[in-house]
Amino acid sequence: MFEMQWPWLLWLAPLPLLMGFIAPKKRIEAALRVPFYQHASQLEQQNRLGVGKRPAKLLSLWAIWLCCLLAATNPQWVGEPTSMPSSGRDLLMAVDISGSMEQTDMVANGRRITRLMAVKKVIGDFVTRRTTDRLGLILFGAQAYLQAPLTYDRNTVNQLLQEAQIGFAGRETAIGDAIGLAVKRLRDRPDASRVLVVLTDGANTAGVLTPDKATELAQKAGIKIYTIAFGAESMEVPGIFGSRTVNPSADLDEGTMIAIAEKTGGKYFRARDLEELDNIHRELDRLEPIEMETETFRPVQTLFYWPLAFAFLLSLIFAVIHIWQGRATPEATTGAEVKQ
């Protein structure tokens, strides 16, 4: 439907008439000296041209004034109410993009890929399935930053995840800072809907907050944390005397990850390949949703620019006509003088 945000401004429509009564009128005194014939002819010509166009001039000025006034009321078109999802949770995902995530110990379709590429694939599918949750994304390396605030726009969250690159936040790992940032974003949300999923492949080596201190803050805020330790346990690498088997996840701090999950009422998961990582996220899919208050909104489209554009167009036309008349009048007067 159509509505105006400040309709009371329309009461100002008669203001130009009111100013006509309030403004002092000029006093015209009788002239004692008769002007020359050429001057009198010029005045007569201007008067004859102006009398016929005065109603159109007044109508144009009134139209410009009313259009400006209508634009000032901020007219809007309000659409039909749209309901938001009535169940779900506020779920933040903290994804490690430190230097160790470029380790190529994952296999997809018969070829080796980096850990970050594997995370993008699995978590991307997880994001698109969370239709009733409000999702957010935290990326962390040596620093932690909020890449996507809590939103129902899953496509945007997934796109921002796919655009993440190793080194954006530094080469080290600040798990504590990532949890602290999540606490800041989730502490004002409903109690039963505060969920954080932390995925990392290493240990805390940077940041201001330690994982223990950050876990304590999350525990006080009632935030449930699910931790995922990611990375293969064995990998064949070529050497001088042939290939050898190494553990690319030797730096993984599983003890800290387990403690974070246990203290906050969450759960610890270990993912050694894409299949295990996908199974973990499908288990997270089975979390019971909570009931939330139904939210509705009505899309609003502002329309003030239409009357404003019409007023500008009328003003432009009025100015052009006024300039043209000013140029045409002297020509007519000169013709009368030549005739005389």
Coordinates of C-alpha atoms in Angstrom, one line a residue:
M1 CA 0.0 0.0 0.0
F2 CA 1.0 3.6 -0.4
E3 CA 1.8 5.8 2.6
M4 CA 3.7 8.9 3.6
Q5 CA 6.2 9.0 6.4
W6 CA 5.5 12.7 7.3
P7 CA 2.0 13.5 5.9
W8 CA 1.6 16.5 8.1
L9 CA 3.9 18.4 5.8
L10 CA 1.0 18.7 3.3
W11 CA -0.5 21.3 5.7
L12 CA 2.2 23.7 4.3
A13 CA 0.6 23.7 0.9
P14 CA -1.2 27.1 1.3
L15 CA 2.0 28.7 2.6
P16 CA 2.7 30.7 -0.6
L17 CA -0.8 32.3 -0.4
L18 CA -0.3 33.1 3.3
M19 CA 3.0 34.8 2.5
G20 CA 1.2 36.9 -0.1
F21 CA -1.0 38.3 2.6
I22 CA 1.7 38.7 5.2
A23 CA 4.4 40.3 2.9
P24 CA 4.2 44.1 2.7
K25 CA 2.9 45.4 -0.6
K26 CA 4.9 47.9 -2.6
R27 CA 3.5 51.4 -2.8
I28 CA 3.1 52.7 -6.3
E29 CA 3.3 56.5 -6.7
A30 CA 1.9 58.4 -9.7
A31 CA 4.5 59.4 -12.3
L32 CA 4.7 63.1 -13.2
R33 CA 6.8 62.7 -16.3
V34 CA 5.6 61.0 -19.5
P35 CA 8.2 58.5 -20.9
F36 CA 9.3 58.6 -24.6
Y37 CA 7.2 56.7 -27.1
Q38 CA 9.8 54.0 -27.6
H39 CA 9.8 53.2 -23.8
A40 CA 6.1 53.2 -23.6
S41 CA 5.9 50.9 -26.6
Q42 CA 8.3 48.5 -25.0
L43 CA 6.3 48.4 -21.7
E44 CA 3.1 47.8 -23.6
Q45 CA 4.6 44.9 -25.5
Q46 CA 6.0 43.2 -22.4
N47 CA 2.6 43.6 -20.7
R48 CA 0.8 42.1 -23.6
L49 CA 3.1 39.0 -23.7
G50 CA 2.9 38.5 -19.9
V51 CA -0.9 38.8 -19.4
G52 CA -1.8 35.8 -21.5
K53 CA 0.8 33.5 -19.9
R54 CA 0.3 34.5 -16.2
P55 CA -2.2 31.7 -15.4
A56 CA 0.2 29.1 -16.9
K57 CA 3.1 30.6 -15.0
L58 CA 1.2 30.5 -11.7
L59 CA 0.0 26.9 -12.4
S60 CA 3.6 25.8 -13.1
L61 CA 4.9 27.4 -9.9
W62 CA 2.2 25.8 -7.8
A63 CA 2.9 22.4 -9.4
I64 CA 6.6 22.8 -8.5
W65 CA 5.8 23.7 -4.9
L66 CA 3.4 20.8 -4.4
C67 CA 5.8 18.3 -6.0
C68 CA 8.6 19.4 -3.6
L69 CA 6.2 19.2 -0.7
L70 CA 5.1 15.8 -1.7
A71 CA 8.7 14.6 -2.0
A72 CA 9.4 16.0 1.5
T73 CA 6.7 13.8 3.0
N74 CA 8.8 10.7 1.9
P75 CA 6.1 8.7 0.1
Q76 CA 6.7 5.0 0.3
W77 CA 5.2 1.8 -1.2
V78 CA 4.9 -0.9 1.5
G79 CA 4.8 -4.5 0.3
E80 CA 3.1 -7.5 1.8
P81 CA 4.3 -8.9 5.1
T82 CA 7.0 -11.6 4.8
S83 CA 7.6 -14.1 7.5
M84 CA 11.1 -15.1 8.6
P85 CA 12.1 -18.6 9.6
S86 CA 10.4 -19.4 12.9
S87 CA 13.0 -22.0 14.2
G88 CA 16.7 -22.4 14.2
R89 CA 19.8 -21.1 16.0
D90 CA 22.5 -18.5 15.8
L91 CA 25.4 -20.5 14.5
L92 CA 28.9 -19.1 14.0
M93 CA 31.6 -20.9 12.2
A94 CA 35.2 -20.2 13.0
V95 CA 37.5 -21.5 10.1
D96 CA 41.3 -21.6 10.3
I97 CA 43.0 -20.0 7.3
S98 CA 46.5 -20.1 8.7
G99 CA 49.6 -21.2 6.8
S100 CA 49.2 -24.8 7.7
M101 CA 45.9 -25.0 5.9
E102 CA 47.8 -25.1 2.6
Q103 CA 49.0 -28.6 3.4
T104 CA 48.0 -31.0 0.5
D105 CA 47.1 -34.0 2.6
M106 CA 43.5 -34.2 1.3
V107 CA 42.3 -36.3 -1.7
A108 CA 39.3 -35.4 -3.8
N109 CA 38.4 -37.2 -7.1
G110 CA 41.8 -38.9 -7.1
R111 CA 43.9 -35.8 -6.8
R112 CA 45.5 -34.0 -3.8
I113 CA 44.1 -30.7 -2.7
T114 CA 44.8 -28.4 0.2
R115 CA 43.0 -28.6 3.5
L116 CA 41.4 -25.2 2.9
M117 CA 39.9 -26.4 -0.5
A118 CA 38.5 -29.4 1.3
V119 CA 37.0 -27.2 4.0
K120 CA 35.4 -24.9 1.4
K121 CA 33.7 -27.9 -0.2
V122 CA 32.3 -29.6 2.9
I123 CA 31.4 -26.5 4.9
G124 CA 29.9 -24.9 1.7
D125 CA 27.5 -27.8 1.5
F126 CA 26.8 -27.6 5.2
V127 CA 26.0 -23.9 4.9
T128 CA 23.4 -24.4 2.1
R129 CA 21.6 -27.1 4.2
R130 CA 21.1 -24.8 7.3
T131 CA 17.9 -23.3 6.0
T132 CA 16.4 -22.3 9.4
D133 CA 19.6 -21.0 11.1
R134 CA 21.2 -17.6 11.1
L135 CA 24.8 -18.2 10.1
G136 CA 27.9 -16.2 10.5
L137 CA 31.6 -16.7 9.5
I138 CA 34.8 -16.0 11.4
L139 CA 38.1 -16.4 9.7
F140 CA 41.3 -16.6 11.8
G141 CA 45.0 -16.9 11.4
A142 CA 47.3 -14.7 13.5
Q143 CA 44.3 -12.5 13.9
A144 CA 40.6 -13.2 13.9
Y145 CA 38.0 -11.2 12.1
L146 CA 34.3 -11.4 11.3
Q147 CA 33.9 -12.2 7.6
A148 CA 30.1 -12.5 7.6
P149 CA 27.8 -11.4 10.5
L150 CA 24.8 -13.5 11.6
T151 CA 22.4 -13.6 8.6
Y152 CA 19.8 -15.8 6.9
D153 CA 21.6 -15.1 3.6
R154 CA 23.3 -18.5 3.2
N155 CA 24.5 -17.8 -0.3
T156 CA 26.5 -14.8 0.8
V157 CA 28.0 -16.6 3.7
N158 CA 29.0 -19.4 1.3
Q159 CA 30.4 -17.0 -1.2
L160 CA 32.6 -15.3 1.4
L161 CA 33.9 -18.6 2.5
Q162 CA 34.8 -19.6 -1.0
E163 CA 36.7 -16.3 -1.5
A164 CA 38.8 -16.9 1.6
Q165 CA 42.5 -17.3 0.9
I166 CA 45.4 -18.6 3.1
G167 CA 47.3 -15.7 4.6
F168 CA 44.4 -13.2 4.7
A169 CA 44.7 -13.2 8.5
G170 CA 48.3 -14.1 8.9
R171 CA 50.2 -17.4 8.9
E172 CA 49.9 -18.3 12.6
T173 CA 46.9 -19.6 14.6
A174 CA 44.9 -17.6 17.1
I175 CA 42.2 -20.0 18.3
G176 CA 41.6 -18.0 21.6
D177 CA 40.9 -14.8 19.7
A178 CA 38.5 -16.5 17.4
I179 CA 36.5 -17.8 20.3
G180 CA 36.6 -14.4 22.0
L181 CA 35.2 -12.7 18.9
A182 CA 32.5 -15.3 18.7
V183 CA 31.6 -14.7 22.3
K184 CA 31.2 -11.0 21.6
R185 CA 28.9 -11.7 18.7
L186 CA 26.7 -14.4 20.4
R187 CA 26.4 -13.2 24.0
D188 CA 23.4 -11.0 23.3
R189 CA 21.5 -13.7 21.4
P190 CA 18.8 -16.0 23.0
D191 CA 20.3 -18.4 25.5
A192 CA 19.6 -21.7 23.8
S193 CA 20.7 -20.6 20.3
R194 CA 24.3 -19.8 20.9
V195 CA 26.4 -22.3 18.9
L196 CA 30.0 -22.0 17.7
V197 CA 31.8 -24.5 15.4
V198 CA 35.6 -24.2 15.5
L199 CA 37.6 -25.9 12.8
T200 CA 41.4 -25.9 13.0
D201 CA 44.4 -28.0 12.0
G202 CA 46.9 -26.8 14.6
A203 CA 47.6 -25.3 18.0
N204 CA 47.2 -21.8 19.4
T205 CA 50.4 -19.9 18.5
A206 CA 49.2 -16.3 18.4
G207 CA 46.6 -13.9 19.6
V208 CA 45.8 -12.0 22.9
L209 CA 43.4 -14.5 24.5
T210 CA 44.5 -18.0 25.4
P211 CA 42.1 -20.9 24.5
D212 CA 41.5 -21.5 28.2
K213 CA 40.5 -17.9 28.9
A214 CA 38.4 -17.7 25.8
T215 CA 36.6 -21.0 26.8
E216 CA 35.9 -19.5 30.2
L217 CA 34.3 -16.5 28.6
A218 CA 32.2 -18.7 26.3
Q219 CA 31.2 -20.9 29.3
K220 CA 29.9 -17.9 31.2
A221 CA 28.0 -16.6 28.1
G222 CA 26.3 -20.0 27.7
I223 CA 27.8 -20.7 24.3
K224 CA 28.1 -24.3 23.1
I225 CA 31.3 -25.0 21.1
Y226 CA 31.8 -27.9 18.7
T227 CA 35.5 -28.3 17.9
I228 CA 36.8 -30.1 14.7
A229 CA 40.4 -31.1 14.5
F230 CA 41.2 -31.4 10.8
G231 CA 44.2 -33.0 9.0
A232 CA 45.5 -36.4 7.9
E233 CA 47.6 -38.5 10.3
S234 CA 49.8 -40.0 7.6
M235 CA 51.1 -38.8 4.3
E236 CA 53.7 -40.1 1.8
V237 CA 56.3 -37.6 0.8
P238 CA 59.2 -38.1 -1.6
G239 CA 62.8 -38.1 -0.3
I240 CA 66.3 -38.7 -1.5
F241 CA 66.2 -42.4 -0.7
G242 CA 62.5 -42.9 -1.7
S243 CA 59.2 -41.9 -0.2
R244 CA 58.6 -41.8 3.5
T245 CA 55.6 -41.6 5.7
V246 CA 55.1 -38.5 7.9
N247 CA 52.4 -37.1 10.2
P248 CA 51.3 -33.8 8.8
S249 CA 49.1 -33.2 11.9
A250 CA 51.9 -33.5 14.4
D251 CA 51.3 -30.0 15.6
L252 CA 47.6 -30.5 16.2
D253 CA 46.6 -29.8 19.9
E254 CA 43.8 -32.3 20.4
G255 CA 43.9 -31.9 24.2
T256 CA 42.9 -28.2 24.0
M257 CA 40.2 -28.9 21.4
I258 CA 38.7 -31.6 23.6
A259 CA 38.8 -29.4 26.7
I260 CA 37.0 -26.5 24.8
A261 CA 34.2 -28.8 23.7
E262 CA 33.7 -30.5 27.1
K263 CA 33.7 -27.3 29.2
T264 CA 31.1 -25.6 27.0
G265 CA 28.8 -28.6 26.6
G266 CA 29.7 -29.2 23.0
K267 CA 31.5 -32.1 21.3
Y268 CA 34.9 -32.8 19.9
F269 CA 35.4 -34.3 16.4
R270 CA 38.4 -35.6 14.5
A271 CA 38.4 -35.4 10.7
R272 CA 41.3 -37.1 8.8
D273 CA 39.8 -36.8 5.3
L274 CA 36.9 -35.3 3.4
E275 CA 34.6 -38.2 4.2
E276 CA 35.0 -37.9 7.9
L277 CA 34.6 -34.1 7.7
D278 CA 31.4 -34.5 5.8
N279 CA 30.1 -37.0 8.3
I280 CA 30.8 -34.6 11.1
H281 CA 28.9 -31.8 9.5
R282 CA 26.0 -34.2 8.8
E283 CA 26.0 -35.0 12.5
L284 CA 25.9 -31.3 13.3
D285 CA 22.8 -31.2 11.0
R286 CA 21.0 -33.3 13.4
L287 CA 21.1 -30.8 16.2
E288 CA 17.7 -30.1 17.6
P289 CA 16.4 -26.7 16.4
I290 CA 15.0 -24.3 19.1
E291 CA 11.8 -22.3 18.8
M292 CA 12.3 -18.6 18.2
E293 CA 9.8 -15.8 17.9
T294 CA 8.3 -15.4 14.4
E295 CA 9.7 -12.3 12.8
T296 CA 8.0 -10.5 9.9
F297 CA 9.0 -7.6 7.8
R298 CA 7.4 -5.6 5.0
P299 CA 9.6 -4.5 2.1
V300 CA 9.6 -0.7 1.7
Q301 CA 10.3 1.1 -1.5
T302 CA 10.9 4.9 -1.3
L303 CA 9.2 7.0 -4.0
F304 CA 10.2 10.6 -3.2
Y305 CA 12.5 10.8 -6.2
W306 CA 9.5 10.7 -8.6
P307 CA 7.8 14.0 -7.5
L308 CA 11.2 15.5 -7.0
A309 CA 12.2 14.7 -10.6
F310 CA 8.9 16.1 -11.9
A311 CA 9.5 19.3 -9.9
F312 CA 13.0 19.6 -11.4
L313 CA 11.7 19.0 -14.9
L314 CA 9.0 21.7 -14.5
S315 CA 11.6 24.1 -13.1
L316 CA 13.9 23.4 -16.1
I317 CA 11.1 24.0 -18.6
F318 CA 10.0 27.2 -16.7
A319 CA 13.6 28.6 -16.8
V320 CA 14.0 27.9 -20.5
I321 CA 10.7 29.6 -21.4
H322 CA 11.6 32.6 -19.2
I323 CA 15.0 33.0 -20.9
W324 CA 13.4 32.7 -24.4
Q325 CA 10.8 35.3 -23.6
G326 CA 13.5 37.6 -22.3
R327 CA 15.4 37.3 -25.6
A328 CA 12.2 37.6 -27.8
T329 CA 10.9 40.8 -26.2
P330 CA 13.8 43.2 -27.2
E331 CA 13.5 41.9 -30.8
A332 CA 9.8 42.8 -30.9
T333 CA 10.5 46.3 -29.4
T334 CA 13.3 46.9 -31.9
G335 CA 10.9 46.1 -34.8
A336 CA 8.4 48.6 -33.4
E337 CA 11.1 51.3 -33.2
V338 CA 12.1 50.7 -36.8
K339 CA 8.6 51.0 -38.0
Q340 CA 8.2 54.3 -36.3

